[in-house]
mmCIF file of C-alpha atoms in Angstrom:
data_model
loop_
_atom_site.group_PDB
_atom_site.id
_atom_site.type_symbol
_atom_site.label_atom_id
_atom_site.label_comp_id
_atom_site.label_asym_id
_atom_site.label_seq_id
_atom_site.Cartn_x
_atom_site.Cartn_y
_atom_site.Cartn_z
ATOM 1 C CA UNK A 1 104.228 -31.539 -150.006
ATOM 2 C CA UNK A 2 103.530 -29.314 -153.004
ATOM 3 C CA UNK A 3 102.935 -25.680 -152.899
ATOM 4 C CA UNK A 4 99.280 -26.319 -153.576
ATOM 5 C CA UNK A 5 98.913 -28.671 -150.705
ATOM 6 C CA UNK A 6 100.925 -26.384 -148.427
ATOM 7 C CA UNK A 7 98.664 -23.502 -149.296
ATOM 8 C CA UNK A 8 95.443 -25.460 -148.846
ATOM 9 C CA UNK A 9 96.768 -26.760 -145.431
ATOM 10 C CA UNK A 10 97.394 -23.204 -144.369
ATOM 11 C CA UNK A 11 93.977 -21.879 -145.578
ATOM 12 C CA UNK A 12 92.132 -24.660 -143.940
ATOM 13 C CA UNK A 13 93.818 -24.543 -140.517
ATOM 14 C CA UNK A 14 91.228 -23.845 -137.988
ATOM 15 C CA UNK A 15 91.326 -20.254 -136.696
ATOM 16 C CA UNK A 16 90.310 -21.575 -133.250
ATOM 17 C CA UNK A 17 88.801 -18.275 -132.127
ATOM 18 C CA UNK A 18 85.863 -20.366 -130.662
ATOM 19 C CA UNK A 19 87.866 -23.075 -129.035
ATOM 20 C CA UNK A 20 86.881 -23.308 -125.316
ATOM 21 C CA UNK A 21 89.541 -22.137 -123.026
ATOM 22 C CA UNK A 22 90.020 -23.127 -119.361
ATOM 23 C CA UNK A 23 88.358 -20.671 -117.104
ATOM 24 C CA UNK A 24 86.183 -19.307 -119.836
ATOM 25 C CA UNK A 25 82.536 -18.765 -118.812
ATOM 26 C CA UNK A 26 80.936 -21.901 -120.356
ATOM 27 C CA UNK A 27 77.494 -20.384 -120.932
ATOM 28 C CA UNK A 28 78.890 -17.371 -122.761
ATOM 29 C CA UNK A 29 81.112 -19.517 -124.931
ATOM 30 C CA UNK A 30 78.203 -21.819 -125.791
ATOM 31 C CA UNK A 31 75.795 -18.968 -126.614
ATOM 32 C CA UNK A 32 78.240 -16.992 -128.859
ATOM 33 C CA UNK A 33 79.452 -20.220 -130.693
ATOM 34 C CA UNK A 34 76.014 -21.530 -131.210
ATOM 35 C CA UNK A 35 74.887 -18.253 -132.884
ATOM 36 C CA UNK A 36 77.804 -18.247 -135.268
ATOM 37 C CA UNK A 37 77.295 -21.972 -136.078
ATOM 38 C CA UNK A 38 73.745 -21.313 -136.940
ATOM 39 C CA UNK A 39 74.919 -18.493 -139.230
ATOM 40 C CA UNK A 40 77.293 -20.759 -141.021
ATOM 41 C CA UNK A 41 74.646 -23.325 -141.566
ATOM 42 C CA UNK A 42 72.641 -20.795 -143.496
ATOM 43 C CA UNK A 43 70.341 -19.503 -140.680
ATOM 44 C CA UNK A 44 67.009 -20.986 -139.349
ATOM 45 C CA UNK A 45 63.564 -19.623 -139.832
ATOM 46 C CA UNK A 46 62.663 -17.001 -137.134
ATOM 47 C CA UNK A 47 59.059 -18.302 -137.151
ATOM 48 C CA UNK A 48 58.287 -21.989 -137.092
ATOM 49 C CA UNK A 49 55.674 -23.307 -139.590
ATOM 50 C CA UNK A 50 52.681 -25.165 -138.198
ATOM 51 C CA UNK A 51 53.564 -28.894 -138.024
ATOM 52 C CA UNK A 52 50.158 -30.072 -139.302
ATOM 53 C CA UNK A 53 50.918 -33.739 -138.617
ATOM 54 C CA UNK A 54 49.121 -36.393 -140.753
ATOM 55 C CA UNK A 55 49.027 -39.972 -140.100
ATOM 56 C CA UNK A 56 49.937 -41.985 -143.432
ATOM 57 C CA UNK A 57 49.910 -45.485 -142.182
ATOM 58 C CA UNK A 58 49.789 -47.623 -138.988
ATOM 59 C CA UNK A 59 51.247 -51.139 -138.813
ATOM 60 C CA UNK A 60 51.389 -53.701 -136.020
ATOM 61 C CA UNK A 61 54.951 -55.120 -135.752
ATOM 62 C CA UNK A 62 56.570 -57.615 -133.394
ATOM 63 C CA UNK A 63 56.275 -55.878 -129.934
ATOM 64 C CA UNK A 64 55.580 -52.351 -131.220
ATOM 65 C CA UNK A 65 53.357 -50.247 -133.472
ATOM 66 C CA UNK A 66 55.018 -48.493 -136.497
ATOM 67 C CA UNK A 67 53.375 -45.328 -137.700
ATOM 68 C CA UNK A 68 54.260 -43.267 -140.801
ATOM 69 C CA UNK A 69 53.613 -39.631 -139.899
ATOM 70 C CA UNK A 70 54.279 -36.545 -142.111
ATOM 71 C CA UNK A 71 54.907 -33.076 -140.588
ATOM 72 C CA UNK A 72 55.767 -29.583 -141.988
ATOM 73 C CA UNK A 73 59.320 -28.478 -141.348
ATOM 74 C CA UNK A 74 59.957 -25.484 -143.497
ATOM 75 C CA UNK A 75 57.051 -23.631 -145.044
ATOM 76 C CA UNK A 76 56.249 -25.662 -148.197
ATOM 77 C CA UNK A 77 58.414 -28.702 -147.130
ATOM 78 C CA UNK A 78 56.999 -31.874 -145.597
ATOM 79 C CA UNK A 79 58.959 -34.645 -143.846
ATOM 80 C CA UNK A 80 57.875 -38.242 -143.257
ATOM 81 C CA UNK A 81 58.814 -39.916 -139.964
ATOM 82 C CA UNK A 82 58.503 -43.349 -138.605
ATOM 83 C CA UNK A 83 57.140 -43.444 -135.090
ATOM 84 C CA UNK A 84 57.974 -46.764 -133.369
ATOM 85 C CA UNK A 85 55.985 -47.181 -130.238
ATOM 86 C CA UNK A 86 56.261 -50.195 -127.770
ATOM 87 C CA UNK A 87 53.068 -52.134 -127.469
ATOM 88 C CA UNK A 88 52.895 -51.641 -123.655
ATOM 89 C CA UNK A 89 53.124 -47.953 -124.130
ATOM 90 C CA UNK A 90 50.260 -47.892 -126.582
ATOM 91 C CA UNK A 91 48.156 -50.111 -124.218
ATOM 92 C CA UNK A 92 48.879 -48.037 -120.960
ATOM 93 C CA UNK A 93 49.192 -44.538 -122.299
ATOM 94 C CA UNK A 94 52.305 -44.073 -120.170
ATOM 95 C CA UNK A 95 55.152 -41.829 -121.315
ATOM 96 C CA UNK A 96 58.560 -43.265 -122.066
ATOM 97 C CA UNK A 97 62.048 -41.902 -122.922
ATOM 98 C CA UNK A 98 62.203 -41.130 -126.687
ATOM 99 C CA UNK A 99 65.047 -41.305 -129.232
ATOM 100 C CA UNK A 100 65.221 -39.372 -132.520
ATOM 101 C CA UNK A 101 67.054 -41.904 -134.692
ATOM 102 C CA UNK A 102 68.962 -40.437 -137.788
ATOM 103 C CA UNK A 103 69.968 -42.593 -140.611
ATOM 104 C CA UNK A 104 73.097 -42.121 -142.744
ATOM 105 C CA UNK A 105 73.710 -42.497 -146.468
ATOM 106 C CA UNK A 106 71.403 -45.390 -147.891
ATOM 107 C CA UNK A 107 67.772 -45.657 -148.644
ATOM 108 C CA UNK A 108 66.442 -43.561 -145.697
ATOM 109 C CA UNK A 109 64.352 -44.205 -142.569
ATOM 110 C CA UNK A 110 63.124 -47.642 -143.725
ATOM 111 C CA UNK A 111 66.853 -48.757 -143.514
ATOM 112 C CA UNK A 112 66.986 -48.242 -139.845
ATOM 113 C CA UNK A 113 63.362 -49.422 -139.104
ATOM 114 C CA UNK A 114 63.610 -53.120 -140.168
ATOM 115 C CA UNK A 115 62.464 -52.692 -143.830
ATOM 116 C CA UNK A 116 63.622 -53.271 -147.338
ATOM 117 C CA UNK A 117 63.426 -50.156 -149.633
ATOM 118 C CA UNK A 118 59.840 -51.092 -150.663
ATOM 119 C CA UNK A 119 58.648 -51.108 -147.213
ATOM 120 C CA UNK A 120 58.418 -54.834 -146.930
ATOM 121 C CA UNK A 121 59.863 -56.526 -143.773
ATOM 122 C CA UNK A 122 63.767 -56.986 -143.660
ATOM 123 C CA UNK A 123 64.844 -60.191 -145.545
ATOM 124 C CA UNK A 124 68.588 -59.802 -145.698
ATOM 125 C CA UNK A 125 71.364 -58.386 -143.551
ATOM 126 C CA UNK A 126 70.732 -54.986 -142.097
ATOM 127 C CA UNK A 127 74.166 -53.443 -143.167
ATOM 128 C CA UNK A 128 75.870 -50.689 -141.406
ATOM 129 C CA UNK A 129 72.708 -49.294 -139.799
ATOM 130 C CA UNK A 130 71.883 -52.524 -137.890
ATOM 131 C CA UNK A 131 68.127 -51.568 -137.791
ATOM 132 C CA UNK A 132 69.082 -49.519 -134.838
ATOM 133 C CA UNK A 133 65.557 -47.827 -134.502
ATOM 134 C CA UNK A 134 64.092 -51.299 -134.046
ATOM 135 C CA UNK A 135 66.742 -52.251 -131.462
ATOM 136 C CA UNK A 136 65.762 -49.116 -129.494
ATOM 137 C CA UNK A 137 62.019 -49.649 -129.560
ATOM 138 C CA UNK A 138 62.580 -53.237 -128.457
ATOM 139 C CA UNK A 139 64.378 -51.769 -125.364
ATOM 140 C CA UNK A 140 61.285 -49.910 -124.575
ATOM 141 C CA UNK A 141 62.037 -46.424 -126.139
ATOM 142 C CA UNK A 142 59.617 -44.356 -128.265
ATOM 143 C CA UNK A 143 61.519 -43.879 -131.410
ATOM 144 C CA UNK A 144 61.188 -41.235 -134.103
ATOM 145 C CA UNK A 145 63.034 -42.097 -137.368
ATOM 146 C CA UNK A 146 62.796 -39.097 -139.673
ATOM 147 C CA UNK A 147 63.425 -39.367 -143.541
ATOM 148 C CA UNK A 148 66.356 -36.896 -144.003
ATOM 149 C CA UNK A 149 66.207 -34.575 -147.023
ATOM 150 C CA UNK A 150 67.578 -36.049 -150.124
ATOM 151 C CA UNK A 151 67.077 -39.833 -149.190
ATOM 152 C CA UNK A 152 64.318 -42.374 -149.806
ATOM 153 C CA UNK A 153 61.036 -40.757 -150.419
ATOM 154 C CA UNK A 154 62.570 -37.315 -150.266
ATOM 155 C CA UNK A 155 64.778 -37.674 -153.348
ATOM 156 C CA UNK A 156 64.397 -35.333 -156.365
ATOM 157 C CA UNK A 157 62.020 -36.665 -159.077
ATOM 158 C CA UNK A 158 64.845 -37.262 -161.396
ATOM 159 C CA UNK A 159 66.426 -39.665 -158.843
ATOM 160 C CA UNK A 160 63.325 -41.654 -157.963
ATOM 161 C CA UNK A 161 64.122 -44.453 -160.592
ATOM 162 C CA UNK A 162 67.826 -44.723 -159.387
ATOM 163 C CA UNK A 163 68.943 -47.485 -157.042
ATOM 164 C CA UNK A 164 67.344 -47.341 -153.617
ATOM 165 C CA UNK A 165 70.541 -46.176 -151.952
ATOM 166 C CA UNK A 166 71.231 -43.376 -154.482
ATOM 167 C CA UNK A 167 70.595 -39.928 -152.943
ATOM 168 C CA UNK A 168 69.906 -36.329 -154.211
ATOM 169 C CA UNK A 169 72.440 -34.867 -151.806
ATOM 170 C CA UNK A 170 74.783 -33.339 -154.383
ATOM 171 C CA UNK A 171 72.131 -31.453 -156.395
ATOM 172 C CA UNK A 172 70.198 -30.239 -153.332
ATOM 173 C CA UNK A 173 73.311 -29.153 -151.521
ATOM 174 C CA UNK A 174 74.641 -27.368 -154.552
ATOM 175 C CA UNK A 175 71.392 -25.470 -155.052
ATOM 176 C CA UNK A 176 71.192 -24.535 -151.302
ATOM 177 C CA UNK A 177 74.949 -23.393 -151.342
ATOM 178 C CA UNK A 178 74.154 -20.981 -154.217
ATOM 179 C CA UNK A 179 71.555 -19.256 -151.924
ATOM 180 C CA UNK A 180 73.854 -19.101 -148.905
ATOM 181 C CA UNK A 181 72.269 -22.019 -147.234
ATOM 182 C CA UNK A 182 73.361 -25.603 -146.543
ATOM 183 C CA UNK A 183 71.975 -29.068 -146.742
ATOM 184 C CA UNK A 184 73.421 -29.838 -143.325
ATOM 185 C CA UNK A 185 71.601 -26.792 -141.998
ATOM 186 C CA UNK A 186 68.299 -27.922 -143.390
ATOM 187 C CA UNK A 187 68.697 -31.449 -141.933
ATOM 188 C CA UNK A 188 69.570 -30.078 -138.536
ATOM 189 C CA UNK A 189 66.642 -27.608 -138.491
ATOM 190 C CA UNK A 190 64.253 -30.286 -139.707
ATOM 191 C CA UNK A 191 65.504 -32.621 -136.901
ATOM 192 C CA UNK A 192 64.690 -29.728 -134.461
ATOM 193 C CA UNK A 193 61.147 -29.796 -135.893
ATOM 194 C CA UNK A 194 61.137 -33.500 -135.213
ATOM 195 C CA UNK A 195 61.813 -32.579 -131.605
ATOM 196 C CA UNK A 196 58.918 -30.172 -131.761
ATOM 197 C CA UNK A 197 56.687 -33.041 -133.004
ATOM 198 C CA UNK A 198 57.961 -35.663 -130.494
ATOM 199 C CA UNK A 199 57.158 -33.357 -127.527
ATOM 200 C CA UNK A 200 53.498 -33.262 -128.686
ATOM 201 C CA UNK A 201 53.189 -37.136 -128.532
ATOM 202 C CA UNK A 202 51.697 -38.321 -125.205
ATOM 203 C CA UNK A 203 53.777 -41.557 -125.415
ATOM 204 C CA UNK A 204 57.099 -39.551 -125.187
ATOM 205 C CA UNK A 205 58.478 -37.945 -122.009
ATOM 206 C CA UNK A 206 59.579 -34.501 -123.228
ATOM 207 C CA UNK A 207 62.189 -34.336 -120.359
ATOM 208 C CA UNK A 208 63.947 -37.544 -121.588
ATOM 209 C CA UNK A 209 64.403 -37.166 -125.289
ATOM 210 C CA UNK A 210 67.773 -38.298 -126.737
ATOM 211 C CA UNK A 211 69.208 -38.885 -130.211
ATOM 212 C CA UNK A 212 71.288 -41.328 -132.049
ATOM 213 C CA UNK A 213 72.782 -41.223 -135.572
ATOM 214 C CA UNK A 214 75.409 -42.842 -137.722
ATOM 215 C CA UNK A 215 77.680 -41.220 -140.291
ATOM 216 C CA UNK A 216 75.705 -38.408 -142.031
ATOM 217 C CA UNK A 217 72.986 -39.059 -139.462
ATOM 218 C CA UNK A 218 75.822 -38.610 -136.856
ATOM 219 C CA UNK A 219 76.461 -35.147 -138.240
ATOM 220 C CA UNK A 220 72.823 -34.306 -137.832
ATOM 221 C CA UNK A 221 72.685 -35.825 -134.275
ATOM 222 C CA UNK A 222 75.847 -34.084 -133.126
ATOM 223 C CA UNK A 223 74.912 -30.584 -134.437
ATOM 224 C CA UNK A 224 71.200 -30.909 -133.317
ATOM 225 C CA UNK A 225 72.250 -31.811 -129.880
ATOM 226 C CA UNK A 226 74.847 -29.090 -129.883
ATOM 227 C CA UNK A 227 72.300 -26.494 -130.728
ATOM 228 C CA UNK A 228 69.080 -27.691 -129.073
ATOM 229 C CA UNK A 229 69.234 -28.503 -125.425
ATOM 230 C CA UNK A 230 65.929 -30.426 -125.578
ATOM 231 C CA UNK A 231 68.171 -33.263 -126.752
ATOM 232 C CA UNK A 232 69.124 -34.597 -123.320
ATOM 233 C CA UNK A 233 71.685 -37.128 -124.459
ATOM 234 C CA UNK A 234 73.281 -38.181 -127.797
ATOM 235 C CA UNK A 235 74.972 -41.156 -129.254
ATOM 236 C CA UNK A 236 77.108 -40.246 -132.279
ATOM 237 C CA UNK A 237 78.398 -43.102 -134.340
ATOM 238 C CA UNK A 238 80.831 -43.168 -137.176
ATOM 239 C CA UNK A 239 81.161 -39.354 -137.450
ATOM 240 C CA UNK A 240 83.101 -37.837 -134.456
ATOM 241 C CA UNK A 241 86.489 -36.767 -135.724
ATOM 242 C CA UNK A 242 88.227 -33.546 -136.723
ATOM 243 C CA UNK A 243 87.478 -31.710 -139.945
ATOM 244 C CA UNK A 244 91.256 -32.030 -140.834
ATOM 245 C CA UNK A 245 91.221 -35.692 -140.155
ATOM 246 C CA UNK A 246 88.287 -36.739 -142.314
ATOM 247 C CA UNK A 247 86.222 -34.170 -144.105
ATOM 248 C CA UNK A 248 89.244 -32.453 -145.553
ATOM 249 C CA UNK A 249 91.335 -35.585 -145.851
ATOM 250 C CA UNK A 250 89.179 -37.708 -148.246
ATOM 251 C CA UNK A 251 86.331 -37.135 -150.635
ATOM 252 C CA UNK A 252 82.960 -36.868 -148.858
ATOM 253 C CA UNK A 253 79.421 -36.204 -150.008
ATOM 254 C CA UNK A 254 78.773 -32.466 -150.553
ATOM 255 C CA UNK A 255 76.297 -32.512 -147.638
ATOM 256 C CA UNK A 256 79.211 -32.452 -145.170
ATOM 257 C CA UNK A 257 80.672 -29.134 -146.245
ATOM 258 C CA UNK A 258 79.677 -25.982 -144.382
ATOM 259 C CA UNK A 259 81.226 -22.717 -145.722
ATOM 260 C CA UNK A 260 83.375 -20.865 -143.193
ATOM 261 C CA UNK A 261 82.945 -23.429 -140.521
ATOM 262 C CA UNK A 262 86.697 -23.672 -139.826
ATOM 263 C CA UNK A 263 86.755 -19.884 -139.125
ATOM 264 C CA UNK A 264 84.624 -20.818 -136.024
ATOM 265 C CA UNK A 265 85.899 -23.887 -134.509
ATOM 266 C CA UNK A 266 87.156 -27.423 -135.158
ATOM 267 C CA UNK A 267 84.519 -30.191 -135.009
ATOM 268 C CA UNK A 268 85.256 -31.391 -131.428
ATOM 269 C CA UNK A 269 84.611 -27.941 -130.102
ATOM 270 C CA UNK A 270 81.397 -27.754 -131.939
ATOM 271 C CA UNK A 271 80.314 -31.160 -130.651
ATOM 272 C CA UNK A 272 81.598 -29.998 -127.107
ATOM 273 C CA UNK A 273 78.563 -27.623 -127.114
ATOM 274 C CA UNK A 274 76.632 -30.701 -125.926
ATOM 275 C CA UNK A 275 78.465 -30.462 -122.604
ATOM 276 C CA UNK A 276 77.492 -30.901 -119.835
ATOM 277 C CA UNK A 277 74.706 -33.150 -121.214
ATOM 278 C CA UNK A 278 75.502 -36.876 -121.732
ATOM 279 C CA UNK A 279 77.455 -37.793 -124.962
ATOM 280 C CA UNK A 280 78.529 -41.228 -126.187
ATOM 281 C CA UNK A 281 80.761 -41.891 -129.145
ATOM 282 C CA UNK A 282 81.021 -44.986 -131.307
ATOM 283 C CA UNK A 283 84.003 -45.436 -133.561
ATOM 284 C CA UNK A 284 85.082 -48.734 -135.396
ATOM 285 C CA UNK A 285 88.733 -49.688 -135.608
ATOM 286 C CA UNK A 286 88.404 -50.290 -139.364
ATOM 287 C CA UNK A 287 86.295 -47.290 -140.132
ATOM 288 C CA UNK A 288 87.778 -45.881 -143.487
ATOM 289 C CA UNK A 289 85.421 -42.888 -143.509
ATOM 290 C CA UNK A 290 86.017 -41.418 -140.111
ATOM 291 C CA UNK A 291 89.154 -43.023 -139.012
ATOM 292 C CA UNK A 292 89.664 -44.363 -135.445
ATOM 293 C CA UNK A 293 92.892 -42.204 -134.814
ATOM 294 C CA UNK A 294 91.071 -38.962 -135.453
ATOM 295 C CA UNK A 295 88.023 -40.134 -133.438
ATOM 296 C CA UNK A 296 90.296 -40.678 -130.465
ATOM 297 C CA UNK A 297 91.998 -37.197 -131.121
ATOM 298 C CA UNK A 298 88.428 -35.674 -131.039
ATOM 299 C CA UNK A 299 87.559 -37.664 -127.856
ATOM 300 C CA UNK A 300 90.691 -36.347 -126.073
ATOM 301 C CA UNK A 301 89.645 -32.770 -126.909
ATOM 302 C CA UNK A 302 86.067 -33.497 -125.830
ATOM 303 C CA UNK A 303 87.422 -34.958 -122.494
ATOM 304 C CA UNK A 304 88.971 -31.595 -121.817
ATOM 305 C CA UNK A 305 85.801 -29.744 -122.511
ATOM 306 C CA UNK A 306 83.742 -32.021 -120.288
ATOM 307 C CA UNK A 307 86.375 -31.666 -117.595
ATOM 308 C CA UNK A 308 86.056 -27.919 -117.623
ATOM 309 C CA UNK A 309 82.253 -28.287 -117.467
ATOM 310 C CA UNK A 310 82.671 -30.690 -114.486
ATOM 311 C CA UNK A 311 80.792 -33.307 -116.442
ATOM 312 C CA UNK A 312 83.400 -35.977 -117.225
ATOM 313 C CA UNK A 313 81.033 -38.734 -116.022
ATOM 314 C CA UNK A 314 78.674 -37.787 -118.851
ATOM 315 C CA UNK A 315 81.184 -38.471 -121.616
ATOM 316 C CA UNK A 316 81.847 -42.069 -122.741
ATOM 317 C CA UNK A 317 82.883 -43.886 -125.879
ATOM 318 C CA UNK A 318 83.111 -47.360 -127.364
ATOM 319 C CA UNK A 319 86.107 -47.676 -129.694
ATOM 320 C CA UNK A 320 84.930 -51.117 -131.030
ATOM 321 C CA UNK A 321 86.371 -53.744 -133.414
ATOM 322 C CA UNK A 322 84.458 -53.115 -136.649
ATOM 323 C CA UNK A 323 83.986 -50.772 -139.387
ATOM 324 C CA UNK A 324 81.858 -47.750 -140.505
ATOM 325 C CA UNK A 325 78.766 -49.038 -138.700
ATOM 326 C CA UNK A 326 76.524 -48.909 -135.605
ATOM 327 C CA UNK A 327 77.719 -51.049 -132.758
ATOM 328 C CA UNK A 328 75.320 -50.728 -129.885
ATOM 329 C CA UNK A 329 77.218 -53.091 -127.793
ATOM 330 C CA UNK A 330 77.758 -50.476 -125.004
ATOM 331 C CA UNK A 331 75.736 -47.439 -126.195
ATOM 332 C CA UNK A 332 72.216 -49.041 -125.648
ATOM 333 C CA UNK A 333 73.013 -49.711 -122.064
ATOM 334 C CA UNK A 334 74.460 -46.306 -121.649
ATOM 335 C CA UNK A 335 71.236 -44.762 -122.919
ATOM 336 C CA UNK A 336 69.328 -46.743 -120.474
ATOM 337 C CA UNK A 337 71.496 -45.265 -117.586
ATOM 338 C CA UNK A 338 71.346 -41.613 -118.682
ATOM 339 C CA UNK A 339 67.664 -41.414 -119.867
#
């Protein structure tokens, strides 16, 4: 190991001051760490902007209705969302459990909602996202699939003619970092605004809202659930790890980096803020982005936290044979049981 590598390793070793300790008051630990995590993310607005939802389109699909809705997240910033609503819910006006489905890197909310980049029906293979928003609505959930900032229709103008899977992450993240804010923080706060919106929908039961996300969407899902208790259950796919074992071990998109976060806690302790609410982890054996070995390391730490919270039964995982992708083999049934 060179002196440079040794120096960096020492500098990036987590300070651990916010690691949960046995016997510590869980609520106090949670409250203090949440406050500091929000600060590291760049802070959130103290007053929420009016949502001002607008229906952009409504399409009848196989067994469900798909709406494209736009809401205000930050003042001056609008976010489109696909709302997938089972036909029987639309017909009976009953409320159902809802899932906020967060896509990862790719071409945005259409990629998890059964569409090609141009909005036409899926023609080829669904890729790592496995059209999981569609899989969930077909199981009877009301699904909200937001377009995360920097992807799809929310790319910078200069990137609109690039390949559909190209993002504006780097430039947006760099500009926000220069103002003391983060792209991760913006995506997390915007997803909280999606929760605000979902609770206004009569089809969604506000007491039974969960979230599921893959990769960069796993980051958004994990942090949102950690900071917002309205998320009653979370499935985090292809993201749970340690900062040391993935984010600092290989090159990632700039949207993953949060200044000073290691002075607060390692990633498993941050995700542990979800306890005692239900948490399910998916990790593929051949995932080269968030390796299985570090996912298991994080899971062991989360097991300690859930044990201290007397909530071990609400933590589960699927270490499946596969790559950096959604599985769903066990997580969909798990959601049915906890929501």
